[in-house]
């Protein structure tokens, strides 16, 4: 289990920010967040999530829109909540959830996002929920250095089951 001391050590190791990273670095951050969430799931008896490119693209789009519009919360004023956004992207799901995170001042947002989610009961519930089997993470950084991180969790609809749209 991650202790508060370990959490702060992780944050200190992350370093302070310098804005402007490449798409490759953003993708690396996304995969590192995903890997860390899976480590925590396995430590707590949940099966590791599978990476979904489609879900990651939806998460990335949400983070980019947060940079552009700076709206609060989970609901995009034009695209709706996570369920509506997944539906619009053509992603079928039986259950879905979303963790979002925003911070400015750290060069590497990976550990900070994971620690923040870990100590928030609702976010931790999404991270450890055994009903979720797939996930994707997307990040975007504003010109002011602010990071927006979105992780979407889904339980895909089983093959052969029709989804009403």
mmCIF file of N, CA and C in Angstrom, residues 5-89:
data_model
loop_
_atom_site.group_PDB
_atom_site.id
_atom_site.type_symbol
_atom_site.label_atom_id
_atom_site.label_comp_id
_atom_site.label_asym_id
_atom_site.label_seq_id
_atom_site.Cartn_x
_atom_site.Cartn_y
_atom_site.Cartn_z
ATOM 1 N N UNK A 5 4.078 9.110 3.057
ATOM 2 C CA UNK A 5 5.500 9.418 2.934
ATOM 3 C C UNK A 5 6.018 8.991 1.563
ATOM 4 N N UNK A 6 5.682 7.767 1.156
ATOM 5 C CA UNK A 6 6.095 7.283 -0.160
ATOM 6 C C UNK A 6 5.507 8.161 -1.260
ATOM 7 N N UNK A 7 4.262 8.575 -1.076
ATOM 8 C CA UNK A 7 3.623 9.447 -2.066
ATOM 9 C C UNK A 7 4.415 10.736 -2.244
ATOM 10 N N UNK A 8 4.797 11.367 -1.148
ATOM 11 C CA UNK A 8 5.540 12.611 -1.253
ATOM 12 C C UNK A 8 6.946 12.386 -1.797
ATOM 13 N N UNK A 9 7.540 11.240 -1.512
ATOM 14 C CA UNK A 9 8.846 10.919 -2.094
ATOM 15 C C UNK A 9 8.730 10.788 -3.604
ATOM 16 N N UNK A 10 7.637 10.161 -4.071
ATOM 17 C CA UNK A 10 7.400 10.044 -5.512
ATOM 18 C C UNK A 10 7.262 11.415 -6.151
ATOM 19 N N UNK A 11 6.517 12.290 -5.477
ATOM 20 C CA UNK A 11 6.329 13.642 -6.008
ATOM 21 C C UNK A 11 7.646 14.403 -6.047
ATOM 22 N N UNK A 12 8.427 14.293 -5.007
ATOM 23 C CA UNK A 12 9.717 15.001 -4.970
ATOM 24 C C UNK A 12 10.630 14.504 -6.078
ATOM 25 N N UNK A 13 10.567 13.209 -6.366
ATOM 26 C CA UNK A 13 11.415 12.636 -7.413
ATOM 27 C C UNK A 13 11.001 13.103 -8.800
ATOM 28 N N UNK A 14 9.762 13.568 -8.933
ATOM 29 C CA UNK A 14 9.245 13.959 -10.245
ATOM 30 C C UNK A 14 9.873 15.250 -10.747
ATOM 31 N N UNK A 15 10.278 16.143 -9.864
ATOM 32 C CA UNK A 15 10.933 17.376 -10.298
ATOM 33 C C UNK A 15 9.958 18.480 -10.629
ATOM 34 N N UNK A 16 10.469 19.664 -10.871
ATOM 35 C CA UNK A 16 9.630 20.819 -11.177
ATOM 36 C C UNK A 16 9.546 21.039 -12.677
ATOM 37 N N UNK A 17 8.571 21.836 -13.081
ATOM 38 C CA UNK A 17 8.164 21.916 -14.481
ATOM 39 C C UNK A 17 9.020 22.808 -15.357
ATOM 40 N N UNK A 18 9.058 22.380 -16.615
ATOM 41 C CA UNK A 18 9.469 23.210 -17.727
ATOM 42 C C UNK A 18 8.471 22.883 -18.829
ATOM 43 N N UNK A 19 7.710 23.864 -19.296
ATOM 44 C CA UNK A 19 6.624 23.613 -20.248
ATOM 45 C C UNK A 19 7.165 23.180 -21.597
ATOM 46 N N UNK A 20 6.336 22.419 -22.309
ATOM 47 C CA UNK A 20 6.634 22.039 -23.678
ATOM 48 C C UNK A 20 7.298 20.690 -23.806
ATOM 49 N N UNK A 21 6.482 19.664 -24.037
ATOM 50 C CA UNK A 21 7.007 18.325 -24.266
ATOM 51 C C UNK A 21 6.483 17.825 -25.601
ATOM 52 N N UNK A 22 7.144 16.838 -26.137
ATOM 53 C CA UNK A 22 6.750 16.286 -27.428
ATOM 54 C C UNK A 22 5.579 15.332 -27.274
ATOM 55 N N UNK A 23 4.950 14.996 -28.395
ATOM 56 C CA UNK A 23 3.871 14.004 -28.388
ATOM 57 C C UNK A 23 4.385 12.652 -27.898
ATOM 58 N N UNK A 24 5.626 12.335 -28.234
ATOM 59 C CA UNK A 24 6.218 11.078 -27.773
ATOM 60 C C UNK A 24 6.306 11.058 -26.258
ATOM 61 N N UNK A 25 6.723 12.179 -25.661
ATOM 62 C CA UNK A 25 6.800 12.254 -24.206
ATOM 63 C C UNK A 25 5.414 12.169 -23.581
ATOM 64 N N UNK A 26 4.420 12.833 -24.183
ATOM 65 C CA UNK A 26 3.048 12.742 -23.680
ATOM 66 C C UNK A 26 2.563 11.303 -23.710
ATOM 67 N N UNK A 27 2.832 10.600 -24.814
ATOM 68 C CA UNK A 27 2.421 9.198 -24.924
ATOM 69 C C UNK A 27 3.142 8.352 -23.873
ATOM 70 N N UNK A 28 4.419 8.635 -23.646
ATOM 71 C CA UNK A 28 5.180 7.924 -22.623
ATOM 72 C C UNK A 28 4.575 8.170 -21.244
ATOM 73 N N UNK A 29 4.204 9.401 -20.952
ATOM 74 C CA UNK A 29 3.559 9.712 -19.676
ATOM 75 C C UNK A 29 2.257 8.924 -19.546
ATOM 76 N N UNK A 30 1.468 8.885 -20.614
ATOM 77 C CA UNK A 30 0.197 8.146 -20.582
ATOM 78 C C UNK A 30 0.431 6.672 -20.281
ATOM 79 N N UNK A 31 1.394 6.074 -20.952
ATOM 80 C CA UNK A 31 1.684 4.654 -20.724
ATOM 81 C C UNK A 31 2.239 4.408 -19.322
ATOM 82 N N UNK A 32 3.006 5.352 -18.787
ATOM 83 C CA UNK A 32 3.534 5.194 -17.429
ATOM 84 C C UNK A 32 2.424 5.283 -16.395
ATOM 85 N N UNK A 33 1.468 6.198 -16.600
ATOM 86 C CA UNK A 33 0.310 6.272 -15.697
ATOM 87 C C UNK A 33 -0.454 4.959 -15.751
ATOM 88 N N UNK A 34 -0.715 4.485 -16.952
ATOM 89 C CA UNK A 34 -1.432 3.227 -17.145
ATOM 90 C C UNK A 34 -0.705 2.078 -16.429
ATOM 91 N N UNK A 35 0.597 1.992 -16.585
ATOM 92 C CA UNK A 35 1.380 0.926 -15.949
ATOM 93 C C UNK A 35 1.311 1.037 -14.428
ATOM 94 N N UNK A 36 1.393 2.257 -13.921
ATOM 95 C CA UNK A 36 1.353 2.447 -12.463
ATOM 96 C C UNK A 36 -0.018 2.056 -11.906
ATOM 97 N N UNK A 37 -1.083 2.392 -12.623
ATOM 98 C CA UNK A 37 -2.429 2.000 -12.182
ATOM 99 C C UNK A 37 -2.520 0.476 -12.154
ATOM 100 N N UNK A 38 -1.979 -0.183 -13.167
ATOM 101 C CA UNK A 38 -2.002 -1.648 -13.178
ATOM 102 C C UNK A 38 -1.183 -2.243 -12.029
ATOM 103 N N UNK A 39 -0.062 -1.626 -11.695
ATOM 104 C CA UNK A 39 0.711 -2.097 -10.539
ATOM 105 C C UNK A 39 -0.144 -2.029 -9.274
ATOM 106 N N UNK A 40 -0.839 -0.917 -9.094
ATOM 107 C CA UNK A 40 -1.683 -0.757 -7.912
ATOM 108 C C UNK A 40 -2.850 -1.747 -7.924
ATOM 109 N N UNK A 41 -3.437 -1.973 -9.096
ATOM 110 C CA UNK A 41 -4.530 -2.951 -9.192
ATOM 111 C C UNK A 41 -4.040 -4.334 -8.771
ATOM 112 N N UNK A 42 -2.897 -4.732 -9.297
ATOM 113 C CA UNK A 42 -2.373 -6.064 -8.982
ATOM 114 C C UNK A 42 -2.011 -6.186 -7.506
ATOM 115 N N UNK A 43 -1.481 -5.119 -6.915
ATOM 116 C CA UNK A 43 -1.169 -5.134 -5.485
ATOM 117 C C UNK A 43 -2.418 -5.313 -4.627
ATOM 118 N N UNK A 44 -3.558 -4.897 -5.152
ATOM 119 C CA UNK A 44 -4.808 -4.955 -4.401
ATOM 120 C C UNK A 44 -5.770 -6.012 -4.927
ATOM 121 N N UNK A 45 -5.256 -6.978 -5.689
ATOM 122 C CA UNK A 45 -6.048 -8.134 -6.092
ATOM 123 C C UNK A 45 -6.934 -7.958 -7.299
ATOM 124 N N UNK A 46 -6.792 -6.883 -8.029
ATOM 125 C CA UNK A 46 -7.582 -6.678 -9.246
ATOM 126 C C UNK A 46 -6.742 -7.064 -10.467
ATOM 127 N N UNK A 47 -7.384 -7.578 -11.477
ATOM 128 C CA UNK A 47 -6.707 -7.963 -12.718
ATOM 129 C C UNK A 47 -6.238 -6.703 -13.450
ATOM 130 N N UNK A 48 -5.091 -6.789 -14.089
ATOM 131 C CA UNK A 48 -4.551 -5.657 -14.853
ATOM 132 C C UNK A 48 -5.500 -5.281 -15.986
ATOM 133 N N UNK A 49 -5.566 -3.999 -16.262
ATOM 134 C CA UNK A 49 -6.364 -3.484 -17.376
ATOM 135 C C UNK A 49 -5.648 -3.730 -18.696
ATOM 136 N N UNK A 50 -6.410 -3.835 -19.784
ATOM 137 C CA UNK A 50 -5.846 -3.867 -21.129
ATOM 138 C C UNK A 50 -5.901 -2.440 -21.691
ATOM 139 N N UNK A 51 -4.850 -2.058 -22.401
ATOM 140 C CA UNK A 51 -4.791 -0.748 -23.058
ATOM 141 C C UNK A 51 -5.716 -0.763 -24.264
ATOM 142 N N UNK A 52 -6.498 0.299 -24.430
ATOM 143 C CA UNK A 52 -7.358 0.472 -25.591
ATOM 144 C C UNK A 52 -6.965 1.757 -26.299
ATOM 145 N N UNK A 53 -6.515 1.632 -27.541
ATOM 146 C CA UNK A 53 -6.148 2.827 -28.322
ATOM 147 C C UNK A 53 -7.350 3.743 -28.528
ATOM 148 N N UNK A 54 -8.527 3.142 -28.777
ATOM 149 C CA UNK A 54 -9.730 3.953 -29.006
ATOM 150 C C UNK A 54 -10.090 4.738 -27.747
ATOM 151 N N UNK A 55 -10.031 4.093 -26.600
ATOM 152 C CA UNK A 55 -10.341 4.770 -25.339
ATOM 153 C C UNK A 55 -9.268 5.817 -25.036
ATOM 154 N N UNK A 56 -8.005 5.503 -25.311
ATOM 155 C CA UNK A 56 -6.922 6.470 -25.103
ATOM 156 C C UNK A 56 -7.118 7.707 -25.985
ATOM 157 N N UNK A 57 -7.567 7.512 -27.212
ATOM 158 C CA UNK A 57 -7.822 8.649 -28.108
ATOM 159 C C UNK A 57 -8.945 9.527 -27.552
ATOM 160 N N UNK A 58 -9.970 8.905 -26.996
ATOM 161 C CA UNK A 58 -11.075 9.646 -26.385
ATOM 162 C C UNK A 58 -10.576 10.421 -25.158
ATOM 163 N N UNK A 59 -9.721 9.798 -24.355
ATOM 164 C CA UNK A 59 -9.145 10.453 -23.180
ATOM 165 C C UNK A 59 -8.246 11.617 -23.594
ATOM 166 N N UNK A 60 -7.450 11.407 -24.627
ATOM 167 C CA UNK A 60 -6.568 12.463 -25.130
ATOM 168 C C UNK A 60 -7.386 13.663 -25.611
ATOM 169 N N UNK A 61 -8.456 13.370 -26.346
ATOM 170 C CA UNK A 61 -9.305 14.456 -26.847
ATOM 171 C C UNK A 61 -9.892 15.257 -25.690
ATOM 172 N N UNK A 62 -10.306 14.572 -24.617
ATOM 173 C CA UNK A 62 -10.850 15.275 -23.459
ATOM 174 C C UNK A 62 -9.792 16.177 -22.829
ATOM 175 N N UNK A 63 -8.565 15.685 -22.703
ATOM 176 C CA UNK A 63 -7.492 16.505 -22.133
ATOM 177 C C UNK A 63 -7.191 17.712 -23.009
ATOM 178 N N UNK A 64 -7.172 17.526 -24.316
ATOM 179 C CA UNK A 64 -6.927 18.640 -25.244
ATOM 180 C C UNK A 64 -8.034 19.687 -25.109
ATOM 181 N N UNK A 65 -9.273 19.234 -25.013
ATOM 182 C CA UNK A 65 -10.397 20.176 -24.866
ATOM 183 C C UNK A 65 -10.327 20.904 -23.524
ATOM 184 N N UNK A 66 -9.830 20.241 -22.488
ATOM 185 C CA UNK A 66 -9.666 20.913 -21.194
ATOM 186 C C UNK A 66 -8.616 22.025 -21.320
ATOM 187 N N UNK A 67 -7.547 21.769 -22.086
ATOM 188 C CA UNK A 67 -6.542 22.808 -22.321
ATOM 189 C C UNK A 67 -7.181 23.987 -23.055
ATOM 190 N N UNK A 68 -7.936 23.683 -24.099
ATOM 191 C CA UNK A 68 -8.508 24.736 -24.947
ATOM 192 C C UNK A 68 -9.599 25.540 -24.251
ATOM 193 N N UNK A 69 -10.498 24.865 -23.537
ATOM 194 C CA UNK A 69 -11.683 25.524 -22.983
ATOM 195 C C UNK A 69 -11.613 25.794 -21.481
ATOM 196 N N UNK A 70 -10.729 25.081 -20.776
ATOM 197 C CA UNK A 70 -10.550 25.248 -19.324
ATOM 198 C C UNK A 70 -11.868 25.121 -18.548
ATOM 199 N N UNK A 71 -12.722 24.184 -18.949
ATOM 200 C CA UNK A 71 -13.975 23.966 -18.224
ATOM 201 C C UNK A 71 -13.732 23.106 -16.995
ATOM 202 N N UNK A 72 -14.524 23.316 -15.946
ATOM 203 C CA UNK A 72 -14.343 22.525 -14.718
ATOM 204 C C UNK A 72 -15.034 21.164 -14.828
ATOM 205 N N UNK A 73 -14.574 20.217 -14.054
ATOM 206 C CA UNK A 73 -15.258 18.940 -13.929
ATOM 207 C C UNK A 73 -15.127 18.026 -15.128
ATOM 208 N N UNK A 74 -15.970 17.013 -15.120
ATOM 209 C CA UNK A 74 -15.918 15.951 -16.121
ATOM 210 C C UNK A 74 -16.733 16.246 -17.374
ATOM 211 N N UNK A 75 -17.732 17.095 -17.277
ATOM 212 C CA UNK A 75 -18.655 17.298 -18.392
ATOM 213 C C UNK A 75 -18.178 18.386 -19.341
ATOM 214 N N UNK A 76 -17.885 17.978 -20.568
ATOM 215 C CA UNK A 76 -17.526 18.918 -21.625
ATOM 216 C C UNK A 76 -18.795 19.693 -21.983
ATOM 217 N N UNK A 77 -18.738 21.027 -22.031
ATOM 218 C CA UNK A 77 -19.955 21.801 -22.305
ATOM 219 C C UNK A 77 -20.576 21.520 -23.679
ATOM 220 N N UNK A 78 -19.788 20.993 -24.607
ATOM 221 C CA UNK A 78 -20.309 20.694 -25.943
ATOM 222 C C UNK A 78 -20.460 19.198 -26.204
ATOM 223 N N UNK A 79 -19.648 18.363 -25.553
ATOM 224 C CA UNK A 79 -19.617 16.930 -25.848
ATOM 225 C C UNK A 79 -20.192 16.057 -24.741
ATOM 226 N N UNK A 80 -20.526 16.653 -23.594
ATOM 227 C CA UNK A 80 -21.181 15.914 -22.530
ATOM 228 C C UNK A 80 -20.250 15.140 -21.621
ATOM 229 N N UNK A 81 -20.846 14.171 -20.912
ATOM 230 C CA UNK A 81 -20.087 13.382 -19.951
ATOM 231 C C UNK A 81 -19.341 12.251 -20.640
ATOM 232 N N UNK A 82 -18.620 11.447 -19.855
ATOM 233 C CA UNK A 82 -17.789 10.393 -20.427
ATOM 234 C C UNK A 82 -18.622 9.399 -21.225
ATOM 235 N N UNK A 83 -19.805 9.067 -20.757
ATOM 236 C CA UNK A 83 -20.659 8.122 -21.484
ATOM 237 C C UNK A 83 -21.041 8.671 -22.856
ATOM 238 N N UNK A 84 -21.416 9.936 -22.915
ATOM 239 C CA UNK A 84 -21.770 10.559 -24.189
ATOM 240 C C UNK A 84 -20.573 10.648 -25.125
ATOM 241 N N UNK A 85 -19.403 10.962 -24.574
ATOM 242 C CA UNK A 85 -18.202 11.080 -25.409
ATOM 243 C C UNK A 85 -17.781 9.728 -25.973
ATOM 244 N N UNK A 86 -17.874 8.676 -25.161
ATOM 245 C CA UNK A 86 -17.561 7.334 -25.662
ATOM 246 C C UNK A 86 -18.550 6.930 -26.751
ATOM 247 N N UNK A 87 -19.811 7.186 -26.524
ATOM 248 C CA UNK A 87 -20.846 6.878 -27.515
ATOM 249 C C UNK A 87 -20.550 7.604 -28.833
ATOM 250 N N UNK A 88 -20.235 8.898 -28.745
ATOM 251 C CA UNK A 88 -19.930 9.683 -29.950
ATOM 252 C C UNK A 88 -18.701 9.158 -30.684
ATOM 253 N N UNK A 89 -17.769 8.574 -29.936
ATOM 254 C CA UNK A 89 -16.546 8.016 -30.538
ATOM 255 C C UNK A 89 -16.784 6.607 -31.091
#
